[in-house]
Amino acid sequence: MIIEPKTRGFICLTAHPTGCEQNVLNQIEYVKQRPIKNGPKKVLVIGASTGFGLASRITAAYGSNAASIGAFFEKPPSEGRPASPGWYNSAAFETQAHKDGLYAKSINGDAFSNEIKKQTIDLIKADLGDIDLLVYSLASPVRTHPETGERFKSVLKPIGQTFTDNTVDFHTGEVKEISIAPGTEDDIKNTVAVMGGEDWQMWIDALKSAGVLSEDFKTVAYSYIGPSLTEAVYRKGTIGRAKDHLEATAFKITDALKDINGQAYVSVNKALVTQASSAIPVIPLYISLLYKVMKEEGVHEGCIEQIERLFNARLYAENLELDDAGRIRIDDWEMRDDIQAKVLELWKQATTETLPNIGDLKGYETDFYNLFGFKVDGVDYDKDVNEMVDIPGLQE
Ligand code: NAI
């Protein structure tokens, strides 16, 4: 079939298998040139199909020859209906990994559930024995608690007072003011339940009790801080409370891993266009200005550049520097004073008329379409493509 993008607000309902494949191949090529010394060998990635998780899986596999199990929640294709992009990404990754002699298997289902944890542990036991790295890169709007059955919904709201500022609809380029009413105590509780550290801890507890964590095991989860511009709605908002919880959980996990000399880290990453971030109000305007400034300064990175740097210059480097709160920082270039001063200056000038010149709206839009395999260089979108793609290592 011929597959075209069908967008609804900040999501795209279709995905292109060839475009997704090309994105994955480009990421593989990038990492192959940058091998990791003493990198991971047996890796589990939760949230492995898109964004930072996919980049983590590719970096471990192609930077360090690691065997990888990827867990994710993606929609398979049906006749005439393309799969979700993470499905095609995972298919492309595993097809290539198998050609290159790398172990790669996947589990598609709700990683918050006990069933998926058990299935993953059984697979590790059967095929790998143990793992030496777990990357926790899950981003979800909802979670059903595995013990109580309660369903939590995360929200992106400020706390305490209404937040009012500009945002951009990147489809139309219109810059307009939005106001978001503050979240309630329940909103905070729900968001922490979905995006906080409880599920990460549950994974570690389950893996450790099953005896499938190696000596010197490491685990890393991803967080975000960002500038004062987005603070009210991000770091000091409901999602920020969840990130506080995630960061606190790293210390608890490290304590629980003492006997195997294990270590849990949180890495603070850069703001990037992913399916998760395009849903956050204000962030698209911030990102389009940030991209412009970082590209001009020659320090722009995408997911793969960020994660390759995380592995090579932080996690597996000889000296791992942490910030005052014990976190890894690879948002260091985003947060540079000169970069942030320029973004703030541009923010004040941003209107529907000025943004095409002062911001990188095109870059934002291209990245957004790329997430779904569209507008990828070198792909012929007029060519008929088979939507029915299998993931070769998918576990039933
Ligand atoms: P993403 O939307 O690209 O990826 C989310 C992943 O989670 C996908 O693999 C998806 O299949 C999986 N997933 C969602 N629900 C699931 C479920 N119930 N069971 C199993 N898998 C499930 O998101 P992105 O942006 O890569 O986010 C990953 C982490 O990085 C999040 O913690 C996010 O807060 C963090 N982060 C993101 C930044 C950004 O600008 N995008 C910046 C800094 C941190």
XYZ file of C-alpha atoms and ligand atoms in Angstrom:
440
model
C 0.000 0.000 0.000
C 0.969 3.663 -0.219
C 1.191 5.031 3.316
C 0.781 8.718 4.012
C 0.937 10.619 7.306
C -2.422 11.162 8.996
C -1.952 13.589 11.834
C -4.337 14.450 14.665
C -2.874 17.169 16.848
C 0.368 15.912 18.325
C 0.010 12.337 17.102
C 0.257 10.676 13.742
C -2.046 7.722 13.157
C 0.042 6.060 10.454
C 3.669 4.970 10.214
C 5.912 4.064 7.301
C 7.912 0.801 7.536
C 10.656 1.840 5.118
C 11.096 5.237 6.779
C 11.252 3.652 10.232
C 13.764 1.131 8.926
C 15.928 3.894 7.461
C 15.892 5.760 10.792
C 17.050 2.628 12.596
C 19.783 1.924 10.024
C 21.026 5.525 10.349
C 21.247 5.139 14.130
C 23.087 1.821 13.783
C 25.596 3.419 11.410
C 26.224 6.267 13.857
C 26.935 3.934 16.776
C 29.094 1.483 14.814
C 31.700 4.239 14.425
C 31.826 4.788 18.186
C 32.548 1.536 20.042
C 32.180 1.430 23.839
C 35.092 0.157 25.886
C 33.952 -2.322 28.561
C 30.328 -1.740 27.614
C 27.294 -3.872 28.497
C 26.927 -7.418 27.168
C 23.414 -8.535 28.131
C 20.821 -5.824 28.174
C 17.119 -5.443 28.888
C 15.479 -2.246 27.645
C 11.980 -1.379 28.878
C 10.451 1.038 26.362
C 12.848 -0.165 23.654
C 10.889 0.682 20.522
C 11.090 4.466 20.136
C 12.908 7.567 21.418
C 15.614 7.198 24.051
C 14.877 3.507 24.670
C 15.357 2.532 21.029
C 18.586 4.553 20.936
C 19.708 2.742 24.111
C 19.075 -0.663 22.575
C 20.933 0.262 19.392
C 23.838 1.763 21.342
C 24.239 -1.350 23.513
C 23.952 -3.714 20.551
C 26.119 -1.908 18.031
C 28.483 -0.078 20.385
C 29.161 -3.080 22.585
C 27.947 -6.215 20.760
C 25.342 -6.683 23.477
C 22.573 -9.250 23.371
C 19.326 -7.337 23.883
C 15.793 -8.024 24.988
C 13.417 -5.170 24.234
C 10.055 -4.716 25.954
C 7.514 -2.262 24.559
C 3.829 -1.683 23.902
C 3.176 -1.318 20.180
C 0.316 -1.913 17.779
C 0.928 -4.638 15.187
C -0.182 -4.049 11.592
C -3.355 -5.476 10.071
C -4.232 -5.670 6.358
C -4.515 -2.073 5.141
C -3.632 -0.585 8.560
C -0.025 0.194 9.327
C 1.506 -0.726 12.682
C 2.645 1.880 15.197
C 6.163 3.202 14.511
C 7.783 1.331 17.404
C 6.645 -1.912 15.811
C 8.414 -1.103 12.547
C 11.474 0.225 14.401
C 11.768 -3.011 16.363
C 11.282 -5.117 13.246
C 14.049 -3.202 11.474
C 16.383 -3.389 14.458
C 15.949 -7.126 14.980
C 16.202 -7.969 11.289
C 19.502 -6.118 11.072
C 20.780 -7.404 14.432
C 20.110 -11.003 13.409
C 21.906 -10.458 10.086
C 24.857 -9.163 12.080
C 24.855 -12.171 14.414
C 23.506 -10.308 17.465
C 20.996 -11.852 19.859
C 17.816 -9.729 19.871
C 14.343 -10.687 21.070
C 11.279 -8.644 21.939
C 8.263 -8.732 24.209
C 5.216 -6.673 23.253
C 2.775 -5.948 26.069
C 2.105 -3.895 29.179
C 5.422 -3.670 31.038
C 3.568 -2.490 34.155
C 1.940 -5.929 34.445
C 3.204 -8.949 36.408
C 2.710 -11.170 33.323
C 5.158 -9.220 31.153
C 7.704 -9.158 33.986
C 7.400 -12.921 34.352
C 7.638 -13.541 30.616
C 10.750 -11.371 30.423
C 12.403 -13.146 33.358
C 11.646 -16.554 31.819
C 13.242 -15.415 28.566
C 16.352 -14.105 30.334
C 16.683 -17.395 32.236
C 16.247 -19.484 29.104
C 18.502 -17.509 26.769
C 20.914 -15.243 28.632
C 21.143 -16.488 32.226
C 21.400 -12.947 33.525
C 21.626 -9.298 32.463
C 24.216 -6.647 33.300
C 22.192 -3.574 32.278
C 18.541 -2.577 32.490
C 17.517 0.630 30.738
C 14.155 1.886 31.963
C 12.799 4.234 29.279
C 9.083 3.828 29.539
C 6.830 6.800 28.791
C 3.133 6.196 29.123
C -0.011 8.220 29.843
C -1.635 5.404 31.870
C -0.776 2.564 34.232
C -2.855 -0.220 35.711
C -1.376 -1.179 39.048
C -0.473 -4.879 38.966
C -1.453 -5.549 42.587
C -4.566 -3.396 43.099
C -5.878 -3.180 39.525
C -6.260 0.588 39.999
C -5.879 2.572 36.784
C -3.830 5.764 36.966
C -3.748 8.514 34.355
C -0.859 10.957 34.272
C -1.474 14.631 33.544
C 0.774 17.515 32.546
C -0.335 20.333 34.799
C 1.250 23.008 36.966
C 0.911 22.810 40.747
C -0.516 25.596 42.906
C -1.431 28.143 40.246
C -2.653 28.464 36.691
C 0.166 28.566 34.178
C -0.131 30.910 31.222
C 2.422 31.242 28.452
C 2.917 30.788 24.740
C 3.053 27.571 22.799
C 3.124 26.727 19.111
C 0.953 24.510 16.973
C 3.777 23.278 14.787
C 1.415 22.103 12.025
C 0.170 25.652 11.412
C 3.066 27.603 12.930
C 0.617 29.566 15.061
C 2.059 30.878 18.318
C -0.676 31.341 20.869
C -1.214 31.719 24.561
C -2.421 28.778 26.587
C -3.520 28.561 30.176
C -3.429 25.354 32.171
C -5.288 25.071 35.449
C -3.310 23.601 38.343
C -3.447 19.886 39.074
C -5.161 18.503 42.149
C -3.570 16.277 44.797
C -5.123 13.340 42.950
C -3.522 14.466 39.676
C -0.136 14.511 41.392
C -0.680 11.063 42.926
C -1.789 9.619 39.590
C 1.109 11.107 37.633
C 3.626 9.834 40.191
C 2.009 6.387 40.007
C 2.467 6.298 36.209
C 5.780 8.081 35.630
C 7.471 7.796 39.047
C 9.827 5.045 40.121
C 7.484 2.376 41.526
C 7.410 0.237 38.413
C 11.187 0.539 37.893
C 11.663 -0.707 41.454
C 9.167 -3.546 40.843
C 11.159 -4.648 37.808
C 14.392 -4.654 39.788
C 12.797 -6.523 42.709
C 11.373 -9.169 40.368
C 14.617 -9.590 38.420
C 16.698 -9.740 41.594
C 14.454 -12.311 43.304
C 14.671 -14.434 40.167
C 18.481 -14.275 40.396
C 18.962 -12.855 36.901
C 21.035 -9.768 37.733
C 24.781 -10.154 37.247
C 27.496 -8.959 39.614
C 28.165 -5.199 38.996
C 24.736 -4.871 37.379
C 23.730 -1.343 36.343
C 20.364 0.225 35.698
C 19.510 3.642 34.320
C 16.232 5.552 33.964
C 15.718 8.855 32.170
C 14.669 12.187 33.598
C 14.354 15.799 32.523
C 14.885 19.144 34.231
C 14.835 21.937 31.632
C 14.905 25.713 32.006
C 12.900 28.156 34.110
C 10.748 28.802 31.010
C 9.115 25.386 31.226
C 9.560 24.872 34.962
C 5.987 25.619 36.079
C 4.520 23.070 33.715
C 7.350 20.541 33.735
C 9.804 20.255 36.598
C 7.608 21.984 39.179
C 4.430 20.495 37.741
C 2.802 17.098 38.138
C 5.335 15.359 35.847
C 8.176 16.935 37.852
C 6.829 15.265 40.991
C 6.984 11.951 39.152
C 10.579 12.663 38.107
C 11.458 13.556 41.739
C 10.068 10.164 42.720
C 11.972 8.391 39.938
C 15.204 10.069 41.021
C 14.657 9.143 44.685
C 13.974 5.548 43.614
C 17.469 5.270 42.114
C 18.960 5.541 45.615
C 16.602 2.902 46.991
C 17.473 0.536 44.163
C 21.193 1.065 44.667
C 20.744 0.172 48.343
C 18.863 -2.986 47.422
C 21.632 -4.016 45.005
C 24.543 -3.687 47.455
C 25.163 -7.438 47.693
C 25.799 -7.692 43.943
C 27.644 -4.362 43.795
C 24.847 -3.023 41.610
C 24.123 0.595 40.879
C 21.043 2.535 39.767
C 21.351 5.855 37.978
C 19.080 8.507 36.652
C 20.327 10.297 33.577
C 18.955 13.752 32.868
C 18.576 13.961 29.104
C 18.073 16.763 26.629
C 14.662 17.931 25.387
C 13.941 16.177 22.105
C 11.012 15.590 19.825
C 9.529 12.199 20.703
C 5.982 10.932 20.901
C 6.072 11.576 24.649
C 7.412 15.145 24.507
C 5.225 16.421 21.674
C 2.245 15.965 23.997
C 3.608 18.422 26.573
C 2.280 21.995 26.295
C 4.895 24.750 25.760
C 7.654 22.213 25.033
C 7.240 22.394 21.199
C 7.905 26.166 21.236
C 10.839 25.727 23.588
C 12.281 22.903 21.471
C 11.965 24.821 18.214
C 13.957 27.728 19.712
C 16.415 25.411 21.446
C 17.088 23.471 18.224
C 17.811 26.713 16.380
C 20.339 27.862 18.990
C 21.990 24.459 19.499
C 22.313 23.873 15.752
C 23.899 27.305 15.311
C 26.349 26.507 18.098
C 27.106 23.078 16.595
C 25.973 21.185 19.721
C 22.599 19.825 18.613
C 22.025 16.131 19.324
C 19.216 13.648 18.644
C 18.362 10.564 20.730
C 21.189 8.453 19.328
C 23.877 11.111 19.832
C 22.645 11.654 23.401
C 22.614 7.992 24.325
C 25.907 7.163 22.644
C 27.445 9.993 24.705
C 25.680 8.700 27.817
C 27.253 5.249 27.367
C 30.685 6.318 26.166
C 31.312 9.458 28.197
C 29.307 8.668 31.336
C 27.966 5.182 32.189
C 30.968 3.198 30.918
C 33.623 5.907 31.209
C 36.441 5.535 33.718
C 35.212 8.442 35.806
C 31.518 9.011 36.156
C 30.693 12.514 37.316
C 27.354 13.069 38.980
C 25.636 16.341 39.871
C 24.890 17.486 43.435
C 21.730 15.413 43.478
C 23.583 12.269 42.330
C 22.301 12.345 38.738
C 24.092 11.827 35.438
C 23.776 14.915 33.232
C 23.754 14.704 29.455
C 21.575 17.772 29.244
C 24.785 19.733 29.894
C 24.873 21.318 26.437
C 21.165 22.220 26.499
C 21.594 23.847 29.908
C 24.731 25.859 29.035
C 24.249 29.470 30.229
C 24.937 30.966 26.796
C 22.462 28.595 25.110
C 19.730 29.280 27.659
C 20.297 33.068 27.523
C 19.787 32.997 23.753
C 16.665 30.830 23.988
C 15.178 33.181 26.594
C 15.869 36.186 24.375
C 14.208 34.482 21.393
C 11.273 33.361 23.551
C 10.389 37.015 24.204
C 10.362 37.708 20.463
C 8.477 34.594 19.344
C 5.236 35.252 17.450
C 3.504 33.487 14.581
C 5.251 35.943 12.237
C 8.775 35.769 13.701
C 9.030 32.083 14.639
C 9.820 30.747 11.140
C 12.974 32.914 11.203
C 14.037 32.895 14.825
C 13.113 29.268 15.598
C 13.676 25.903 13.960
C 10.066 25.069 13.318
C 11.078 23.110 10.220
C 13.492 21.024 12.275
C 10.776 20.332 14.821
C 8.308 19.343 12.135
C 10.799 17.104 10.318
C 11.741 15.365 13.560
C 8.060 14.847 14.337
C 7.347 13.251 10.961
C 10.559 11.220 11.186
C 9.242 9.609 14.387
C 6.612 7.934 12.227
C 8.955 7.146 9.355
C 7.863 10.075 7.176
C 10.001 12.738 5.465
C 13.069 10.533 5.907
C 15.857 11.245 3.419
C 16.340 8.597 0.769
C 12.905 6.983 1.116
C 10.619 6.803 -1.919
C 7.134 7.369 -0.526
C 5.445 6.784 -3.891
C 6.604 3.185 -3.854
C 4.205 0.475 -2.773
C 5.163 -0.889 0.645
C 4.058 -3.961 2.579
C 2.498 -2.890 5.877
C 2.495 -6.484 7.192
C 5.977 -6.553 8.705
C 6.978 -9.147 11.347
C 9.346 -8.610 14.251
C 11.602 -11.651 13.848
C 12.452 -12.162 17.537
C 9.015 -11.334 18.952
C 7.938 -13.687 21.756
C 4.363 -14.920 21.677
P 8.795 7.506 23.688
O 7.349 7.835 23.663
O 9.581 7.696 22.440
O 9.019 5.977 24.155
C 8.221 5.346 25.098
C 8.489 3.857 25.106
O 7.706 3.266 26.153
C 8.075 3.117 23.814
O 8.997 2.079 23.556
C 6.718 2.501 24.177
O 6.386 1.329 23.436
C 6.989 2.151 25.624
N 5.772 1.971 26.421
C 4.776 2.865 26.674
N 3.844 2.301 27.483
C 4.252 1.036 27.741
C 3.747 -0.042 28.506
N 2.618 0.067 29.211
N 4.445 -1.195 28.500
C 5.598 -1.347 27.792
N 6.152 -0.344 27.090
C 5.482 0.829 27.062
O 9.390 8.354 24.903
P 10.803 9.044 25.216
O 10.658 10.500 25.002
O 11.925 8.300 24.600
O 10.825 8.867 26.804
C 11.540 7.868 27.485
C 11.971 8.423 28.824
O 12.862 9.519 28.607
C 10.802 8.976 29.672
O 11.039 8.686 31.027
C 10.910 10.475 29.443
O 10.351 11.237 30.492
C 12.422 10.628 29.384
N 12.914 11.875 28.783
C 12.392 12.352 27.601
C 12.830 13.554 27.083
C 12.309 14.098 25.798
O 12.522 15.283 25.522
N 11.675 13.306 24.968
C 13.880 14.350 27.761
C 14.420 13.712 28.936
C 13.913 12.531 29.436
